[in-house]
Each structure stands twice: as C-alpha cells, then as structure tokens.
Coordinates of C-alpha atoms in Angstrom, one line a residue:
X288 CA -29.0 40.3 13.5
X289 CA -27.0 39.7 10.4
X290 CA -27.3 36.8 7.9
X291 CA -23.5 36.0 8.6
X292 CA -24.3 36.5 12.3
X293 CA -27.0 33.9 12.3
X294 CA -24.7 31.2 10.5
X295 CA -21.7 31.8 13.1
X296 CA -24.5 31.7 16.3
X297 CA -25.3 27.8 17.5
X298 CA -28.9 27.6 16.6
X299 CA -32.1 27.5 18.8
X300 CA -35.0 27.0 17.5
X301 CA -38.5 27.0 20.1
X302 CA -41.9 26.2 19.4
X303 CA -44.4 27.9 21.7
X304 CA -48.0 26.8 22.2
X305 CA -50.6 28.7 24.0
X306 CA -52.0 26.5 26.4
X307 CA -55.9 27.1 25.9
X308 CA -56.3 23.8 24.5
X309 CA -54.5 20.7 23.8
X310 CA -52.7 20.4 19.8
X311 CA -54.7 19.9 16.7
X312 CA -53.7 19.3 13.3
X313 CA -52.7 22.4 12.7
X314 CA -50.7 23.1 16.0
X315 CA -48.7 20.1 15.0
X316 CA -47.4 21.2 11.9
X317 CA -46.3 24.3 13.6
X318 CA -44.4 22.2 16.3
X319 CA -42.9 19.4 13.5
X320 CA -41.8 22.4 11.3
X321 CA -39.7 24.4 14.0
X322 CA -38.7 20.8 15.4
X323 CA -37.1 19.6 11.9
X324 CA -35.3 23.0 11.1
X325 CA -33.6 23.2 14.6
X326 CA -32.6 19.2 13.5
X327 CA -31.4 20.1 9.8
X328 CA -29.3 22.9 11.6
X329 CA -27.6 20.4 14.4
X330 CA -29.2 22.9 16.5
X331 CA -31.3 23.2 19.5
X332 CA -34.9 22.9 20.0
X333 CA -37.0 24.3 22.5
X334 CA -40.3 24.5 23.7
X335 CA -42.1 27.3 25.9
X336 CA -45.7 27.3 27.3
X337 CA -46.6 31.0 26.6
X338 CA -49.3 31.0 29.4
X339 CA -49.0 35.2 30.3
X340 CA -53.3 34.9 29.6
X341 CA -53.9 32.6 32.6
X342 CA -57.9 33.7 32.3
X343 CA -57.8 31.5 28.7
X344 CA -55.8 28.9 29.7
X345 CA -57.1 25.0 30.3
X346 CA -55.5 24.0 33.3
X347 CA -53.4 21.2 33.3
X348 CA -53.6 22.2 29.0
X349 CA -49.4 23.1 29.1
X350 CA -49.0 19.7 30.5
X351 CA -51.0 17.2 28.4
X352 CA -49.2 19.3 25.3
X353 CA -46.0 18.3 26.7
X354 CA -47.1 14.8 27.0
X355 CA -48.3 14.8 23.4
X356 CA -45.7 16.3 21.8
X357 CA -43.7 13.5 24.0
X358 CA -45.7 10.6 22.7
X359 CA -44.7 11.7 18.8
X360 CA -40.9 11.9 20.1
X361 CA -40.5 15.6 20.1
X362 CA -38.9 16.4 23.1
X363 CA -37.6 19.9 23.8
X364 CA -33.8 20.1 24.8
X365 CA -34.1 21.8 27.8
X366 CA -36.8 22.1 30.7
X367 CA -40.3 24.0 29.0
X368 CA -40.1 27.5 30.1
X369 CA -43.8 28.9 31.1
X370 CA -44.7 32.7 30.5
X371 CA -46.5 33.1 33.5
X372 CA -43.5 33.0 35.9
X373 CA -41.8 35.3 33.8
X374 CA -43.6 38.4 34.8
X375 CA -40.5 40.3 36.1
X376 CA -38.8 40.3 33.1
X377 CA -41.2 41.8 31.6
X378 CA -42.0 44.5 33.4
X379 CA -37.6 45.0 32.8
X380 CA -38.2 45.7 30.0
X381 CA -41.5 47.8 30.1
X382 CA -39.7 49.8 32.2
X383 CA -37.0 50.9 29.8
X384 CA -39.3 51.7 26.9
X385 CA -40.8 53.7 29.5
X386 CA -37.4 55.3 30.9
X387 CA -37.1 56.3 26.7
X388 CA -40.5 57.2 26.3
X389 CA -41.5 55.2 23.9
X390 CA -44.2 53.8 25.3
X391 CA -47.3 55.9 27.3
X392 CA -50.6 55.3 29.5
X393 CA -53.9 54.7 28.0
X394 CA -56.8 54.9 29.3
X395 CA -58.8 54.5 26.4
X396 CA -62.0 51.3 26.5
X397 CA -62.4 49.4 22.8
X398 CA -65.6 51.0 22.7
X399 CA -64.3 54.2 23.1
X400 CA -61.6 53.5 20.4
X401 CA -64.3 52.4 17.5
X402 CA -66.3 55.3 18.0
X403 CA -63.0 57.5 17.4
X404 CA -62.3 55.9 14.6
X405 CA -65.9 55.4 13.1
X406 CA -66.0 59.4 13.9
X407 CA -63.2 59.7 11.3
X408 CA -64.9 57.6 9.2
X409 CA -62.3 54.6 9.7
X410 CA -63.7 52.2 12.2
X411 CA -62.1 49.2 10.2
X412 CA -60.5 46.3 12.6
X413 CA -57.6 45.1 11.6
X414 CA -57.8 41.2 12.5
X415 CA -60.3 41.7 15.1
X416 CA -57.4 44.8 16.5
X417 CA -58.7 48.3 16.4
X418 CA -55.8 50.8 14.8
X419 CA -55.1 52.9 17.9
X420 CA -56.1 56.9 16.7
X421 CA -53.8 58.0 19.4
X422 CA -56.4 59.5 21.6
X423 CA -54.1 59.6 25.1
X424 CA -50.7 60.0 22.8
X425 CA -50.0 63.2 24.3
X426 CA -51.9 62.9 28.1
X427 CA -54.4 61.2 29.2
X428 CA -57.4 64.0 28.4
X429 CA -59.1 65.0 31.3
X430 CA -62.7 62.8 30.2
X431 CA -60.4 59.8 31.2
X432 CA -58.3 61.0 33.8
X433 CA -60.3 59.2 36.7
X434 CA -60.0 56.3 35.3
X435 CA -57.3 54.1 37.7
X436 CA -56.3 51.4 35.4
X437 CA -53.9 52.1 32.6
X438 CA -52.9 50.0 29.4
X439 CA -49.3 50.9 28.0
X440 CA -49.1 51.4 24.7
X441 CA -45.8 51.6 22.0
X442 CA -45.0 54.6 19.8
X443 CA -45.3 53.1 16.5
X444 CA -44.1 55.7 14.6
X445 CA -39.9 56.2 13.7
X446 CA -39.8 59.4 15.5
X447 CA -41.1 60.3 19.4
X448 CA -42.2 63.2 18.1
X449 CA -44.9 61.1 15.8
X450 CA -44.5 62.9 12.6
X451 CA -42.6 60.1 10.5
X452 CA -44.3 57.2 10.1
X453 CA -42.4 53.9 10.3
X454 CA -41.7 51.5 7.6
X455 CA -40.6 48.0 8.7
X456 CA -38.5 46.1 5.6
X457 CA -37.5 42.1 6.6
X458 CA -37.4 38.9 5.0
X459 CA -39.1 35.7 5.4
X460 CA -37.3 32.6 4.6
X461 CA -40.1 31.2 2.8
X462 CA -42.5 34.2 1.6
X463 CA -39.6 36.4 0.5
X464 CA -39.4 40.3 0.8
X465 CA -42.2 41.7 3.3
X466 CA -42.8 44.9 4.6
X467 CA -45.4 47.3 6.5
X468 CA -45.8 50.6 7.6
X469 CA -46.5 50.3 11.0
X470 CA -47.6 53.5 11.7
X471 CA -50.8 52.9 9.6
X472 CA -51.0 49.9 9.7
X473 CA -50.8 48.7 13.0
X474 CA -50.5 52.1 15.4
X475 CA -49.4 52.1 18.9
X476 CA -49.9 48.9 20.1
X477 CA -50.6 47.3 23.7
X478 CA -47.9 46.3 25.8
X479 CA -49.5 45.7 29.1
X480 CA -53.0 45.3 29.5
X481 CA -55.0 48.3 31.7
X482 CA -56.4 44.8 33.7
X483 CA -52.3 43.9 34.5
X484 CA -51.9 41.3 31.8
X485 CA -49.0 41.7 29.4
X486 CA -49.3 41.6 25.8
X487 CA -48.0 38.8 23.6
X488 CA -45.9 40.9 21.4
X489 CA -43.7 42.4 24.3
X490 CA -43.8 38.7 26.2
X491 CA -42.7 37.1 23.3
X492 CA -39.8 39.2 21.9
X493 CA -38.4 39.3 25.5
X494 CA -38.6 35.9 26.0
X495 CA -37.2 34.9 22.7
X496 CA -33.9 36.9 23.6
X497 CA -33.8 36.0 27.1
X498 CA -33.7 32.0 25.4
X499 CA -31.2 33.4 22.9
X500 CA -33.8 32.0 20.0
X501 CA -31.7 32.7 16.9
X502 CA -34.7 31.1 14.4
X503 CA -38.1 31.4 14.9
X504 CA -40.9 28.9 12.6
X505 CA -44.5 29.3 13.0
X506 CA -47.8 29.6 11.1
X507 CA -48.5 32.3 8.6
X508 CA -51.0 33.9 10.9
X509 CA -48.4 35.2 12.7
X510 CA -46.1 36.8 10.5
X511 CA -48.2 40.3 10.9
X512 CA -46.7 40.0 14.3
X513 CA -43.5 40.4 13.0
X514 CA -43.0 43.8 12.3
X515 CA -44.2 44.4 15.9
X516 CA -41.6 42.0 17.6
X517 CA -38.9 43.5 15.3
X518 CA -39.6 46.9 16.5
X519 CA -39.4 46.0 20.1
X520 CA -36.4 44.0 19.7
X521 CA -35.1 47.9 17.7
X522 CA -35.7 49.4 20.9
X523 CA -34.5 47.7 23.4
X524 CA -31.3 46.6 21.6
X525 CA -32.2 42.6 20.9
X526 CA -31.3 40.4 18.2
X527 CA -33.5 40.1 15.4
X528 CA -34.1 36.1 15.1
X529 CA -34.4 34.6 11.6
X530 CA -38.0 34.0 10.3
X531 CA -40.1 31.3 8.6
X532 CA -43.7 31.0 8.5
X533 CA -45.3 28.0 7.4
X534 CA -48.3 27.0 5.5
X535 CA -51.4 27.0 7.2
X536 CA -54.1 23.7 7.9
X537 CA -57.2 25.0 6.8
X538 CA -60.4 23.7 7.6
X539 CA -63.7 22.5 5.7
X540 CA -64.5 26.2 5.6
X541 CA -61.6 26.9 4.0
X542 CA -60.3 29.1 7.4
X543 CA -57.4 28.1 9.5
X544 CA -57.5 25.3 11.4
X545 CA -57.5 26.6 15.2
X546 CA -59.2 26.4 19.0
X547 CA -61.4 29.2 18.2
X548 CA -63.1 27.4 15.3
X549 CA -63.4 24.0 16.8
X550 CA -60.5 22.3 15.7
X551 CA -60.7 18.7 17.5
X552 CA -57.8 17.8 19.8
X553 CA -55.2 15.1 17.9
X554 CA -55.9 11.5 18.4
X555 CA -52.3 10.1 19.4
X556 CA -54.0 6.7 19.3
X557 CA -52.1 6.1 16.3
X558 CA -49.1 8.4 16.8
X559 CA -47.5 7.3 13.2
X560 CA -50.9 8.5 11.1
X561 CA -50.3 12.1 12.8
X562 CA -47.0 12.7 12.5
X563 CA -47.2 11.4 8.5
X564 CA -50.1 13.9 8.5
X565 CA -48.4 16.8 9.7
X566 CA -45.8 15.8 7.5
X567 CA -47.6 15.7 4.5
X568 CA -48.9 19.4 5.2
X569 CA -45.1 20.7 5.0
X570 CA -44.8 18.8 2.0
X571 CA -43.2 16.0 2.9
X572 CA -44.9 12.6 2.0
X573 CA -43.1 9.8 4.6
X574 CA -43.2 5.8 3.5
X575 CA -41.9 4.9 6.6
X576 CA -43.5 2.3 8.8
X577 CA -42.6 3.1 12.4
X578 CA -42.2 6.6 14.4
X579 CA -38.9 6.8 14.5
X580 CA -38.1 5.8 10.9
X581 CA -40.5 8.7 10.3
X582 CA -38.6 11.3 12.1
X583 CA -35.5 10.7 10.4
X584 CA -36.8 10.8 7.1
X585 CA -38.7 13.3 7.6
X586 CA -35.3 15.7 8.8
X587 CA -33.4 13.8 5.6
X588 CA -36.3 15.4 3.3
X589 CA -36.7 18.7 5.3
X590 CA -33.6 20.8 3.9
X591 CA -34.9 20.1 0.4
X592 CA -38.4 21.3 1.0
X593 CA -39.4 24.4 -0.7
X594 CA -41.1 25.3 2.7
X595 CA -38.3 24.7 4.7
X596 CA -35.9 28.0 2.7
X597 CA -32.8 26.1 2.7
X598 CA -30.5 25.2 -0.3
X599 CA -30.5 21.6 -0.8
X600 CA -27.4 19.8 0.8

C-alpha cells in the first residue's frame, strides 16, 4: 500500500498480546504506543488476542489482559478478536499459496535441520530459528516419506524456481530505511506446523487484512518479522500496513523485558504510576495527576515524539 493510500484509508490501528501471561512493563508500552498513534490519527484502535498456540496459553490469560488494559482506560473499539477461532481463514489462505505453489510439505525434525546445516558447516540459529537448507524443497526424500505429519513451508526466494534470491526493501516510521534478503536470511519459513498449529507469521498477516489494519506499532523484536509478513501479504494480494516499532524495556540484564525472562505481571494497584511509566519509556514524561488527565496529555505530546514518526502539528 502506498503512502498517499494510507493517508486517504480511515486508520486502524490493533495491538495484539499473546495470551501466555498477563502484561508487564514492557507489554504496556507496546499497547500505549499503538493506542496513542491510532488517537493522534482520529483513527481506530483495536485489540486481538493472538491465541493460535493454545498449548502456551494461561487460561483465562486473554481475559485478565482485557481487564487490565480496561482498568488503565484503553479500551479497544470493537469486540477483541481471538486467533484461535480463526482457523478457517487460515487454512484460506494456506490453500492458495498452495494452489500457486509457493509453499510445499516438510517433513523435516529441528534435529534433523541442525545437523544439515552443521554438515555444511552453518549450523547458526537465527533467533533461536534454524535457516531452513531446503532439504524437502523439491519432494519429500524417500528417508522421510513415512513420516504422516507435514509442516508447510513458504518459498522464500523471488522466483519458484529458487534461483534468485529475494531482497525485501521497506521503511520503518521510526528506524528509517530497512531491508533483508530473505532468502539467506530467513529461508523458507513455517506456515503450519507438522503438529496442526499455524504459524504466527501467516496468522498474523491474514488477520491484519481481514481487520483491514492500515498501521501496525509494536516492539523492536518484531520488526525481523516484517519482511516475512510483507511477503505473504505479496503473495496473496494484501495491503502492506504502515510500520513502527518501538523502543524496547530492557531488563537489569540489559535483555528485553518479556514472559520468557521473568518479567513480573504489572501492579494496576496504582494504575496512574504505570501508565506515567510506560509513558516515560516512549519518551513522554506526564505531570498529570489523575488517569485520565494522563491519557490526554499523553496523545497531545505523542505527535511530537521522535518515537512516534510524525511531523509535529
């Protein structure tokens, strides 16, 4: 989608938790970021519960993150959508990057991937991923073929053929010019899992067009992701949504603040102290005294914050 197509398209914005724990510091700056853009652009704000990994999920998790996101006042525009009733659209759209043939069956373990790859004398993982040597690219080989389950996997490279690699130019709104090669960088990725489950990147881009999301603001840990998304959304003819990825919380350790590492739930027992906090992280340093006197200076100062990549009104 077009810069001039994005200003003449009503915006939505969406943030979208996973629900395998409740928000932490760092969740919350993700949320208040992509809450105060969609506000600065009169636009509309959603949120969606992307719970397509029920095994990691807390139950009852996509609730109480609805409840907390209530108590700070951000409430979503329209009813929370939850990825794990929206299996059928997926598998739409699986089903045309398979009717293209762009995407193919693997049988393949992670085992069985690193010791290709350390074979080659390249068994580096990529953000805990393994780049995919293309073992079942051209068939299943016959080692594998008993095998029943199947992951599907995307063609990464610009041709079906495979012999041009693709490289992937866009632009963030706050870290400028990006690009990657794909093809090296990233190889075929997963779609659908061999145990059934789908894969983030295909879940997300269909659901982002399906909500007609026109702006998407997140952490920084996810703008790898992007390239992905962008090529899915090629393929099957989607919009391209405009991107901003935010500062990340970091932790004593100096890593990101996250569930994996033990980041502590927010205390909303003094719903003021966290919002100014999160506030503070996207550069934005509140005097007000109640909640709401907070939200609306904190969407006055947003269109002026470096982070945010607007001009200032």
């Amino acid at each position: 989608m077009s810069v001039s197509a994005l200003v003449q398209t009503p915006y939505r914005g969406r943030f979208a938790p996973s629900p395998t724990g409740l928000l932490h510091a760092g969740s919350l700056v993700a949320a208040l970021a992509s809450w105060l853009d969609a506000r600065a652009h009169d636009g509309t704000w959603l949120v969606r519960i992307e719970d397509h990994d029920l095994g990691r999920c807390i139950p009852g998790a996509g609730d109480q993150i609805l409840a907390q996101l209530a108590c700070l006042g951000l409430l979503p525009d329209e009813p929370p959508v939850w990825q794990s009733k929206r299996g059928a659209l997926y598998q739409q759209a699986l089903d045309r990057l398979v009717g293209s043939h762009w995407t193919y069956p693997c049988a393949c373990s992670r085992r069985e991937i690193q010791q290709v790859l350390e074979a080659q004398g390249s068994g580096h993982a990529r953000n805990a991923e393994l780049v995919y040597p293309g073992t079942c690219r051209t068939g299943i080989p016959a080692d594998l073929a008993a095998r029943p389950q199947r992951a599907w996997r995307l063609r990464s490279s610009a041709d079906l053929a495979g012999q041009r690699p693709l490289l992937l130019d866009w632009t963030d709104r706050r870290l400028g010019p990006q690009s990657q090669d794909l093809t090296h960088a990233v190889g075929d990725f997963v779609l659908r899992r061999a145990d059934g489950l789908w894969a983030y990147q295909l879940a997300v881009v269909v659901d982002d067009a399906a909500q007609g999301i026109t702006h998407v603001v997140r952490g920084e840990d996810l703008a790898d992701n992007t390239p992905r998304q962008i090529r899915l959304q090629q393929l099957l003819g989607l919009p391209t949504p405009s991107y901003l990825h935010t500062p990340l919380v970091l932790g004593p350790n100096g890593e990101k603040l996250s569930k994996q590492n033990g980041a502590e739930p927010l205390d909303l027992g003094q719903p003021l102290a966290a919002f100014k906090a999160a506030a503070h992280a996207l550069g934005l340093d509140l005097q007000a005294t109640t909640l709401g006197d907070a939200r609306a200076q904190a969407c006055a100062m947003w269109a002026g914050s470096p982070i945010s990549g607007m001009m200032p009104a």
